[in-house]
Short mmCIF file of C-alpha atoms in Angstrom, two decimals:
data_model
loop_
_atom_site.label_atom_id
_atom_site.label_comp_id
_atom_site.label_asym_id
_atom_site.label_seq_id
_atom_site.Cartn_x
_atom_site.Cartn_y
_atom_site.Cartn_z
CA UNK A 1 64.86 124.44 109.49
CA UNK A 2 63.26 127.57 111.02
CA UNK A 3 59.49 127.13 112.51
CA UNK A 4 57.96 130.60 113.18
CA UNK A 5 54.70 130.35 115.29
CA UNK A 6 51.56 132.43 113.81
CA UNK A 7 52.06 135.18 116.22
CA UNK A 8 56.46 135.50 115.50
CA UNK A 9 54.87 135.31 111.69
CA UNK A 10 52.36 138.27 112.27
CA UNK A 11 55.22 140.08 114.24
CA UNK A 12 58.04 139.79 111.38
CA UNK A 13 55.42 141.17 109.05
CA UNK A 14 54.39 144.10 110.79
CA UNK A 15 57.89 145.02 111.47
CA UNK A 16 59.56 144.51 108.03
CA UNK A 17 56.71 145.94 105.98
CA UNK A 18 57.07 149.78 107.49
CA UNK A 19 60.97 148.92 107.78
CA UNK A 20 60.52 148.32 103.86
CA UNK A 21 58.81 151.42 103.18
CA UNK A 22 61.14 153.35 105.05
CA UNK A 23 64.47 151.65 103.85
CA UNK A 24 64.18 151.46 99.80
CA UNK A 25 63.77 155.05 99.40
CA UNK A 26 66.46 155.88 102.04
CA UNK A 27 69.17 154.15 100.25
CA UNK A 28 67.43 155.37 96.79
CA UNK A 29 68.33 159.34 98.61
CA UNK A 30 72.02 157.81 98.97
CA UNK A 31 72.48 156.38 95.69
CA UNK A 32 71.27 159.67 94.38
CA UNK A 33 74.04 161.79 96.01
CA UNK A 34 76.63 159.52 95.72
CA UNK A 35 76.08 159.76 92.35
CA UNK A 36 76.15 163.76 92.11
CA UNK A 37 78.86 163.59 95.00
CA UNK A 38 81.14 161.60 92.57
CA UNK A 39 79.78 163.38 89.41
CA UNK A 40 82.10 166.72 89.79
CA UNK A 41 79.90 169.62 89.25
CA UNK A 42 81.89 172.23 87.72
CA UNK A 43 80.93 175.57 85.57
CA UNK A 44 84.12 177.33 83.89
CA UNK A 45 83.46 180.75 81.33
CA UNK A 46 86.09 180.55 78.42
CA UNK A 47 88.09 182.54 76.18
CA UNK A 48 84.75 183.82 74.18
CA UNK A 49 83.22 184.82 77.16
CA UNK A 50 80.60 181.54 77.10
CA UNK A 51 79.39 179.94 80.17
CA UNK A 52 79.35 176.27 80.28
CA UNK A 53 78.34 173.26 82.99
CA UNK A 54 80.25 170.50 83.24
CA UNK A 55 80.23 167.05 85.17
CA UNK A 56 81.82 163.88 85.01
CA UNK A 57 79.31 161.33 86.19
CA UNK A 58 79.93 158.08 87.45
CA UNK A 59 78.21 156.09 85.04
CA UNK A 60 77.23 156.33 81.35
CA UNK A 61 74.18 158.35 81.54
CA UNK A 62 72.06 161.06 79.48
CA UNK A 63 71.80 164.60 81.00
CA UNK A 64 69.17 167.35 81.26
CA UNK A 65 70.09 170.88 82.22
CA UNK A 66 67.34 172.91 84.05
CA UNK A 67 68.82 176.59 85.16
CA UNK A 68 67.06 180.09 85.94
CA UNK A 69 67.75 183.71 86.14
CA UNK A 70 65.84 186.69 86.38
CA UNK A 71 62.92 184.54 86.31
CA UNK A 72 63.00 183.39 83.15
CA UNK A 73 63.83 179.48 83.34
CA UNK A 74 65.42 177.27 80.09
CA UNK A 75 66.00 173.48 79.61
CA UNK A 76 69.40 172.38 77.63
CA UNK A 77 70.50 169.08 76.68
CA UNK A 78 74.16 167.65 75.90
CA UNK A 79 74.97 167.29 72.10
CA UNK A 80 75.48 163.63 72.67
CA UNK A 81 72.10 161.47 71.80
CA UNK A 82 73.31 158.19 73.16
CA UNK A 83 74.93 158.02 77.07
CA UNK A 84 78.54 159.10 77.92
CA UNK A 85 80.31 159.76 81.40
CA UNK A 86 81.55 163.39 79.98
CA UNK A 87 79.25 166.04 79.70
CA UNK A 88 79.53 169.77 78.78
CA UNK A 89 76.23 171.97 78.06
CA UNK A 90 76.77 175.58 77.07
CA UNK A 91 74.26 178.02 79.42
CA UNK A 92 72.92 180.19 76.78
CA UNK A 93 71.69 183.97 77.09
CA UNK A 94 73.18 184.39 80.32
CA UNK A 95 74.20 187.40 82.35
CA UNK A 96 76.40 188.72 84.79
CA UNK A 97 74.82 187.81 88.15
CA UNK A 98 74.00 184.43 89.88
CA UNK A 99 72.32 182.02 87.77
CA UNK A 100 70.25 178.84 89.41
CA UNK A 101 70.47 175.56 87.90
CA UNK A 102 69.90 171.58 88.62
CA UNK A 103 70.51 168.53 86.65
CA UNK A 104 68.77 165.56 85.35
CA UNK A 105 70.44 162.40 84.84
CA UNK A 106 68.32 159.61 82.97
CA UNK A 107 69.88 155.96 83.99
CA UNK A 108 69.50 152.77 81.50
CA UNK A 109 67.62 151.52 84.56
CA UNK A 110 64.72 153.57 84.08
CA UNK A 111 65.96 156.43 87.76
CA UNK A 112 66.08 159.33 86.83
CA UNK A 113 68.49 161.46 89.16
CA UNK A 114 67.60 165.43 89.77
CA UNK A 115 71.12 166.95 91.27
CA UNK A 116 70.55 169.31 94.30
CA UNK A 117 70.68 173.67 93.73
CA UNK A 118 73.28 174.69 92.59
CA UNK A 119 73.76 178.89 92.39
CA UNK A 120 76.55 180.31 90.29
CA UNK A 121 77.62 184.04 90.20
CA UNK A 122 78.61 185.09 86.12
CA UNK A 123 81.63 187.68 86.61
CA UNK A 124 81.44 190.43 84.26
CA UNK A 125 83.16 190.10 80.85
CA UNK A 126 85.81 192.45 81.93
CA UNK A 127 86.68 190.48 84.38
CA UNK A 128 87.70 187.21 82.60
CA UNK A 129 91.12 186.10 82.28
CA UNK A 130 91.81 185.35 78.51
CA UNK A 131 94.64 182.87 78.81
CA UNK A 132 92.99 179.94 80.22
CA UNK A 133 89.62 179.02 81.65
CA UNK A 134 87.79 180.56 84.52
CA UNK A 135 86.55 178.38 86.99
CA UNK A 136 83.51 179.96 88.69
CA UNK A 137 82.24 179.05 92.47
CA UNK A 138 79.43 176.75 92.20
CA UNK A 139 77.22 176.78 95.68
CA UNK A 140 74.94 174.89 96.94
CA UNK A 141 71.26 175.52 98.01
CA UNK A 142 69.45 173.61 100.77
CA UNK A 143 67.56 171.83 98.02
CA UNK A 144 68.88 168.36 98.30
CA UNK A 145 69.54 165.89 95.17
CA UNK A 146 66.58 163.45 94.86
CA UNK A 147 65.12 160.40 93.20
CA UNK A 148 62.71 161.84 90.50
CA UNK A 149 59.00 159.95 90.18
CA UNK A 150 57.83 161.60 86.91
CA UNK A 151 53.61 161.96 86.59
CA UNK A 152 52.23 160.17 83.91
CA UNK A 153 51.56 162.64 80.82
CA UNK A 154 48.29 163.07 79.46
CA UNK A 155 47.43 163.01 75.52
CA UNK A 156 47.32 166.68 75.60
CA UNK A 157 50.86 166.82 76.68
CA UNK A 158 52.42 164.90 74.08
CA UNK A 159 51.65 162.86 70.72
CA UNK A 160 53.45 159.54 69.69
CA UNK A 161 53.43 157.11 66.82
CA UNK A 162 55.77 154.72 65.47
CA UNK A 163 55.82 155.46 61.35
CA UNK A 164 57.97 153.04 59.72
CA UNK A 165 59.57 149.86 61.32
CA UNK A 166 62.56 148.06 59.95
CA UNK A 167 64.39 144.76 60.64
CA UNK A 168 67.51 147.15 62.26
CA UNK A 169 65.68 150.44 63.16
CA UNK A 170 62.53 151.96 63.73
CA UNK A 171 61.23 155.91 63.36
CA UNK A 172 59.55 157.37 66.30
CA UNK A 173 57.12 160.63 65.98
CA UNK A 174 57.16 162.69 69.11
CA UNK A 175 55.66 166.27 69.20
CA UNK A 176 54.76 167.98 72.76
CA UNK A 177 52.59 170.89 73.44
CA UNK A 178 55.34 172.69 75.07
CA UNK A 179 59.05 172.68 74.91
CA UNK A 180 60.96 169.97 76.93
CA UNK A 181 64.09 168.03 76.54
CA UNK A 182 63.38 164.33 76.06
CA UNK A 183 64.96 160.61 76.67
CA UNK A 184 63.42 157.48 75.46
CA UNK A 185 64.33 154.30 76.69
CA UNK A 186 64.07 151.46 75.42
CA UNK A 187 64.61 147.59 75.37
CA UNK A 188 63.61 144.13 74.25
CA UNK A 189 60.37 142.32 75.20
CA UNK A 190 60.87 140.28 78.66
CA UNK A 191 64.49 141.38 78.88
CA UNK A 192 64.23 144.76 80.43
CA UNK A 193 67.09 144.92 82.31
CA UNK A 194 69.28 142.96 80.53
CA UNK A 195 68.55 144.93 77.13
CA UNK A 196 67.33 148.53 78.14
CA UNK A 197 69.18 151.29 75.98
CA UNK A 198 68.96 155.07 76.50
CA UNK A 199 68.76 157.32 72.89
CA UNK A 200 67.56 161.17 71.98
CA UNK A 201 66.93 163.09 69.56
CA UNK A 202 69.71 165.68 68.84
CA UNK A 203 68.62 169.28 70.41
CA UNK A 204 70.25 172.11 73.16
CA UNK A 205 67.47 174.26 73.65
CA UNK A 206 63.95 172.87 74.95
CA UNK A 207 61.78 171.57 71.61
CA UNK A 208 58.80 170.51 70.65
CA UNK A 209 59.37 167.48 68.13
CA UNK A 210 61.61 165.19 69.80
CA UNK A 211 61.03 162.63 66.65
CA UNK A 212 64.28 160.36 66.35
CA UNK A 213 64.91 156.95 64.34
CA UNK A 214 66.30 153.96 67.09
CA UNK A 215 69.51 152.13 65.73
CA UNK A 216 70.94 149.35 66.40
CA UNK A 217 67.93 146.93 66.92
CA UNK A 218 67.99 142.97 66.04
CA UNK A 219 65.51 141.36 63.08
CA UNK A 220 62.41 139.60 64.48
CA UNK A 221 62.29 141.07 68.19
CA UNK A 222 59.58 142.74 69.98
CA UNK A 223 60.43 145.97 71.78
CA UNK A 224 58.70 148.22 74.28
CA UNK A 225 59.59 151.70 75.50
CA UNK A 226 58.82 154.59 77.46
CA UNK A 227 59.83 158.47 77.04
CA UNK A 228 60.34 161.04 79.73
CA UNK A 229 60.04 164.52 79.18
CA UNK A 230 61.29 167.68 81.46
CA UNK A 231 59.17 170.43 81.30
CA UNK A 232 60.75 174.27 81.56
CA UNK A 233 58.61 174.26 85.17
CA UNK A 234 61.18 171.39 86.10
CA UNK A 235 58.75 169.24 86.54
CA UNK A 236 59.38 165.38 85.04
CA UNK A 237 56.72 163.21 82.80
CA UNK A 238 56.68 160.07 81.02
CA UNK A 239 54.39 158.39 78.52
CA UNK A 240 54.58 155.17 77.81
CA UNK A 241 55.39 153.88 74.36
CA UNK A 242 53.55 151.26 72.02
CA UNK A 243 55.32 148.18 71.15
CA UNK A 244 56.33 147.18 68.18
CA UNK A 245 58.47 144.53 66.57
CA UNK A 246 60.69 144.32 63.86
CA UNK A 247 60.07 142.34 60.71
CA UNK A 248 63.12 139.42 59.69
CA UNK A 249 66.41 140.20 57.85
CA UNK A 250 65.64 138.86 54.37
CA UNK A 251 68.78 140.91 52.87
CA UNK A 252 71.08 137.91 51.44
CA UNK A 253 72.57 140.19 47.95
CA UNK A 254 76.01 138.00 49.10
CA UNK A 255 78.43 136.57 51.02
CA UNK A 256 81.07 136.88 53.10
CA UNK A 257 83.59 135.10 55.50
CA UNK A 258 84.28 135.20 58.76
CA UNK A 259 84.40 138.72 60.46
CA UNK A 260 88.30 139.40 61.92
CA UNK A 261 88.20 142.52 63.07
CA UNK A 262 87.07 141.55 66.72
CA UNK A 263 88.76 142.36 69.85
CA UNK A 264 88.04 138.99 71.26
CA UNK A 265 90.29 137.67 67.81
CA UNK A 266 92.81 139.94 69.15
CA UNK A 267 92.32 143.12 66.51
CA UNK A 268 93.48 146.28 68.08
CA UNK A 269 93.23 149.78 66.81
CA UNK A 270 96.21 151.33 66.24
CA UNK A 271 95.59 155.08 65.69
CA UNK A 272 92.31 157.30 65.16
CA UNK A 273 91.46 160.70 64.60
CA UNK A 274 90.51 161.37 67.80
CA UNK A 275 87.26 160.16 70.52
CA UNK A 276 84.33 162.39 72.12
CA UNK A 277 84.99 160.38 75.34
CA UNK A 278 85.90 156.81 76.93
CA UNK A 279 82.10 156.19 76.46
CA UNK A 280 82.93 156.72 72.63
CA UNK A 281 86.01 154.92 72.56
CA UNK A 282 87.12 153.75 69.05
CA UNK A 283 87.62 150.02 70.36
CA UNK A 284 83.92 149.84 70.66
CA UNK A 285 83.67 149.76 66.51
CA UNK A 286 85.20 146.07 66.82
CA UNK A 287 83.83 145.32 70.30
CA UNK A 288 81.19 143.27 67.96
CA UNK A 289 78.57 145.46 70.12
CA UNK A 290 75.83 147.09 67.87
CA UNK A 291 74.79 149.00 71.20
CA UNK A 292 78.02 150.67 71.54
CA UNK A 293 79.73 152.57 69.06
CA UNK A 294 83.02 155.12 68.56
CA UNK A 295 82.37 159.08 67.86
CA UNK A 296 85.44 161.21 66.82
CA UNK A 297 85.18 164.66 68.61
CA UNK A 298 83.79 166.73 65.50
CA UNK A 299 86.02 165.21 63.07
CA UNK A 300 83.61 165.20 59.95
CA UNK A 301 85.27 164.07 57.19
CA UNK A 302 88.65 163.90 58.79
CA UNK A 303 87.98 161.13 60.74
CA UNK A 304 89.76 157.89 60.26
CA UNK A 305 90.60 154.67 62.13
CA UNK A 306 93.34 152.51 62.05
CA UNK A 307 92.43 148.37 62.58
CA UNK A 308 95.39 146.24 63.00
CA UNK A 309 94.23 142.11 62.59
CA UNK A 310 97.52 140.94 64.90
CA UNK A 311 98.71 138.92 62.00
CA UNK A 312 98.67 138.98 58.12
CA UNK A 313 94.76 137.01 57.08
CA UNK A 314 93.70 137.29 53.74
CA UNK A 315 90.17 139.14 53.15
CA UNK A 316 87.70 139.63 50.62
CA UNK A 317 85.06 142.15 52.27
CA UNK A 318 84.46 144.82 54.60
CA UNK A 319 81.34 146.04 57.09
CA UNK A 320 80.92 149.59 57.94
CA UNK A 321 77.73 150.93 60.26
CA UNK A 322 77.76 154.67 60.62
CA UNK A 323 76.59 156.58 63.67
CA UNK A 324 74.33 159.12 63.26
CA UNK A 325 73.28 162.28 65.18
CA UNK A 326 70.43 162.79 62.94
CA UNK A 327 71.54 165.93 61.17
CA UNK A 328 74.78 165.58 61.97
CA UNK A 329 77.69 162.46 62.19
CA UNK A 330 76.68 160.12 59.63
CA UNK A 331 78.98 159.42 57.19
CA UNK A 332 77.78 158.63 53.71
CA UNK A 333 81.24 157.05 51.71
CA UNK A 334 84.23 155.74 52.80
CA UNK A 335 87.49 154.57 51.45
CA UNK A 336 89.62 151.53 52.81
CA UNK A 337 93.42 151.11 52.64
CA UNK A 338 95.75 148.54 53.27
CA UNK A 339 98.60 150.15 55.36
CA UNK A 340 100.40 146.92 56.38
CA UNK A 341 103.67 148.44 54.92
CA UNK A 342 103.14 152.01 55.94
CA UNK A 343 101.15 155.00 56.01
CA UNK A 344 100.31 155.61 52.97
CA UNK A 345 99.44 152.64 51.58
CA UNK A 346 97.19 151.13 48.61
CA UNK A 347 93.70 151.70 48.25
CA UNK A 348 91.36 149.33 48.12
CA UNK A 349 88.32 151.17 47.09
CA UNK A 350 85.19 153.82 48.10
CA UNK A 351 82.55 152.69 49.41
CA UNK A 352 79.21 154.43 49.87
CA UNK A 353 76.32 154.19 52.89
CA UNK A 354 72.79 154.34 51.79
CA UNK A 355 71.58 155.10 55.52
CA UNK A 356 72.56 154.63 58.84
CA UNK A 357 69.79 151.86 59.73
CA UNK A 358 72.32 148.88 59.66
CA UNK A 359 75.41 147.25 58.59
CA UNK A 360 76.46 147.19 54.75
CA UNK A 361 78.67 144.96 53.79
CA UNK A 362 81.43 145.65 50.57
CA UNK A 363 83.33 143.18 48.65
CA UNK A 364 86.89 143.49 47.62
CA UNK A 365 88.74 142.01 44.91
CA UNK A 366 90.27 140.52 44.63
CA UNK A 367 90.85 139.01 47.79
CA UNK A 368 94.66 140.14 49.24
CA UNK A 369 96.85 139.78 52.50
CA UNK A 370 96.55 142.48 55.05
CA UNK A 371 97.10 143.20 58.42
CA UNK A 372 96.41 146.54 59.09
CA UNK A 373 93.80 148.60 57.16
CA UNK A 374 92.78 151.96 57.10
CA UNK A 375 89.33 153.26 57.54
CA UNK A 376 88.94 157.52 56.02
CA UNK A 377 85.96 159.28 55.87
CA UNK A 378 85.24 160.85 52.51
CA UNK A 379 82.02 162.31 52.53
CA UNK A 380 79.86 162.96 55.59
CA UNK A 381 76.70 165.13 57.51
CA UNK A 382 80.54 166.71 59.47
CA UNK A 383 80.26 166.80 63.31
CA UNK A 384 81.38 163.87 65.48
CA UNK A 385 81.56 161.12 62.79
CA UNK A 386 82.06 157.37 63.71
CA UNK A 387 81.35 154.16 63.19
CA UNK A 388 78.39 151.06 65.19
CA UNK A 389 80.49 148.60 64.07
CA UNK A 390 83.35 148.43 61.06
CA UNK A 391 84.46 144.44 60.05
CA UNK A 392 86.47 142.96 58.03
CA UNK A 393 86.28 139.57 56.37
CA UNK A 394 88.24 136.82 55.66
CA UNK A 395 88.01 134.81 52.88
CA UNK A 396 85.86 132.07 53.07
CA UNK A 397 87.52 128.67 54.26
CA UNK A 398 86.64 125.32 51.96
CA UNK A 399 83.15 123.90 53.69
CA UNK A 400 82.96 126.71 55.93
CA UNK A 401 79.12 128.03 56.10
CA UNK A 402 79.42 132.20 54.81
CA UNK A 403 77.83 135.07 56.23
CA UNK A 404 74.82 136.98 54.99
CA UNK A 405 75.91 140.26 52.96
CA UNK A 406 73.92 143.08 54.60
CA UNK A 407 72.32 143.75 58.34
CA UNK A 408 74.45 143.17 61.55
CA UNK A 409 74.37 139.50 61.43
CA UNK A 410 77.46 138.82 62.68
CA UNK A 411 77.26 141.03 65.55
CA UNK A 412 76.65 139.64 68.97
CA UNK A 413 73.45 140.83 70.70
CA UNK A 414 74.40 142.33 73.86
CA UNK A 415 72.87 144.96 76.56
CA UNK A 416 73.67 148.23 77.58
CA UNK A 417 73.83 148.17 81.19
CA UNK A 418 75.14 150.74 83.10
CA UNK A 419 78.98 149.76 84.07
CA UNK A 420 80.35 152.09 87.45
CA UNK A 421 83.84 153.47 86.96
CA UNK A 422 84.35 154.22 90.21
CA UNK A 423 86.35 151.74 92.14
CA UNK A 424 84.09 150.86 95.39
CA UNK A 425 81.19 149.97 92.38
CA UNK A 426 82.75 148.20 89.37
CA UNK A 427 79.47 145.92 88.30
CA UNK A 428 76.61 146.99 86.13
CA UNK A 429 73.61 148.36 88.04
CA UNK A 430 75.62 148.94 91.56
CA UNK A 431 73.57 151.04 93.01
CA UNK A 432 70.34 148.67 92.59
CA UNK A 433 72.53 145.79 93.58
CA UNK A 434 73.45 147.71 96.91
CA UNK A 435 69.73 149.09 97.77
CA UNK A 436 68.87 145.23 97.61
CA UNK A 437 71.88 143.80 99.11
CA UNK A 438 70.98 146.72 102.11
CA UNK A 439 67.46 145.60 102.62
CA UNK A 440 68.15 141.75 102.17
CA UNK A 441 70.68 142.29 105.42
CA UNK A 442 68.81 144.44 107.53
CA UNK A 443 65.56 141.99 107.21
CA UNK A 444 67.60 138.88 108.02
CA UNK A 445 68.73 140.09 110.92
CA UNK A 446 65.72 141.87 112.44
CA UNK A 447 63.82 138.28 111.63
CA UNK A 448 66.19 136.58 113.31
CA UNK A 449 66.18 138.91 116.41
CA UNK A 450 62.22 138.78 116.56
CA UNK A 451 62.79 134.84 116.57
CA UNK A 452 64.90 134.96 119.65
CA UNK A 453 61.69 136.69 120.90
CA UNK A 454 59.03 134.38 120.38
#
């Protein structure tokens, strides 16, 4: 066992604590443009003449666009409200000339990445050519990428209040003096890294109500939160939100077996109308994730999704939880077929949504053979429609205990940690794990060399 004399002791500690200070944000600097390095920073002008900014980042994240010309500055945000590796933003109002911008990327670990300058020179509509899409030179400033700290806002910056609470959702009130773009983040009580999910409220332009209802939560569970808000000066804030928790499923209209539409059973989908992006993947509908969820790429009421079961299992219900953009991609009624014999098929019935606050559950009789069945939106907000979660059930077996009708009972609580998709970093919070791993390595060794010492 290592013995270190009080004096070694007193010399380890002076060394490692400034070796500390210095370290953590040094690798923080290298996370950050690894991350921006990786993320593909491109901006293309296409056939309309519209300018738009595009990156691919390495890990499901929300972005913030801040970008200046003539002195006038403007804040955009992606359409998506949830995080996705694909983003495009549309520059607005724009010129010919060079136009300034940097990015914000908000992490589920609570970092929240600010890209480097970036200057791009707008050719002159004359200029563009029609067939395809015009790449335009992106340079880069001196201004380096950077690990954001946001200031704490003040209650003259921005107002929040919780208004209603529900066992799978609750509705946020956020209004701010000036116009920002906003992320809140959230997670469960005690299980902040484990649980910690990213949403916002649909909007391009900088806003003042940021108000948004959170999806997806779990009966009975406290939550806590905190929102961060970029200001048109580029500046970064946060407020801290209340906590609140959400009252007990008491929902039990009916029942229902088993759900079978589950990857891990081995159901597959077959064919969909289309996705927004491998973050948005229609496999995450039967992932039995309600923190995930598939979104067609502005389908509306065309969007449909093909489940097949692997083998023929006779059924008596279905579960459908529509996503929501707030004004846009929620679906309100929806029609099932059985397609086992071919694409047409027999329908099974219309079904309508009352919200997009949880899972509803739909009975079907009676109860038939399928294997493959056929999800079609009928009526719907348009926009990139999709689905939380879509099950099916199976009938129920003799002495078998059944499921609760409504809610997302038979979904498995999971988190939403950020998983790397590039192949040096493959695990959930890789850049965290590496700042630590780092540190951990260089302190070993430097105690052990002082111990040689003394």
């Amino acid at each position: 066992m290592l013995s270190l004399s009080p004096y070694a002791l007193a010399i380890n500690i002076l060394l490692l604590y400034p070796c500390a200070l210095w370290i953590t944000p040094v690798i923080g600097q290298l996370a950050v443009q690894d991350f921006f390095t990786q993320s593909n920073v491109r901006v293309n002008v296409d056939q309309m003449g519209r300018l738009w900014l595009r990156l691919d980042t390495p890990e499901d994240v929300l972005c913030g666009l801040w970008y200046k010309q003539a002195n006038e500055s403007k804040l955009k945000a992606m359409e998506m409200i949830s995080p996705t590796t694909d983003h495009d933003v549309e520059l607005s109002s724009v010129s010919p000339g060079n136009v300034t911008f940097m990015g914000y990327a908000f992490l589920q670990g609570g970092e929240v990445y600010r890209s480097g300058e970036y200057v791009a020179t707008v050719p002159e509509s004359g200029s563009l050519v029609n067939e395809s899409l015009n790449l335009i030179t992106v340079e880069t400033r001196d201004v380096p990428p950077t690990v954001v700290t946001p200031q704490m806002a003040s209650q003259s910056d921005v107002t929040i209040a919780l208004q209603e609470v529900k066992s799978f959702s609750a509705s946020l009130s956020v209004v701010t003096t000036l116009p920002t773009i906003s992320t809140v983040r959230f997670w469960e009580s005690g299980k902040e890294a484990e649980t910690a999910r990213l949403l916002r409220k649909v909007h391009l332009e900088g806003v003042t109500d940021h108000s948004l209802t959170i999806q997806a939560l779990s009966p009975g569970v406290t939550y806590e939160g905190e929102l961060f808000l970029v200001l048109e000066s580029g500046s970064v804030i946060k407020s801290t939100l209340s906590s609140w928790t959400t009252p007990a499923d008491t929902n039990t209209e009916s029942e229902f077996g088993e759900n079978v539409a589950l990857l891990s059973l081995g159901a597959t989908v077959s064919s969909r109308s289309s996705v927004h992006s491998s973050g948005y993947d229609a496999t995450l509908a039967i992932d039995g994730m309600s923190s995930t969820q598939w979104s067609s790429s502005g389908d509306g009421n065309n969007a449909f999704l093909v489940i097949d079961l692997g083998s023929e299992i006779e059924i008596m219900g279905v579960g459908f939880w529509t996503r929501t953009m707030g004004t846009s991609a929620q679906i309100s009624q929806f029609q099932v077929s059985d397609v086992t014999e071919g694409t047409s098929g027999e329908v099974l019935g219309s079904f309508s949504l009352a919200d997009a606050d949880q899972l509803y559950r739909f009975a079907i009789s009676p109860a038939l053979s399928v294997r493959v069945l056929r999800f079609d939106v009928q009526e719907s907000s348009g926009g990139n429609t999709g689905a939380i979660s879509v099950e099916v059930y199976r009938v129920i077996p003799s002495g078998a205990t059944p499921t609760p009708a409504s809610g997302n009972m038979s979904l498995t609580p999971t988190t939403m940690a950020p998983t790397m998709t590039t192949p040096s970093m493959t695990n959930s919070g890789s850049y965290e794990s590496l700042s630590r791993f780092t540190f951990g390595l260089f302190a070993v060794v430097l105690t052990l060399w002082v111990n040689t010492i003394f």
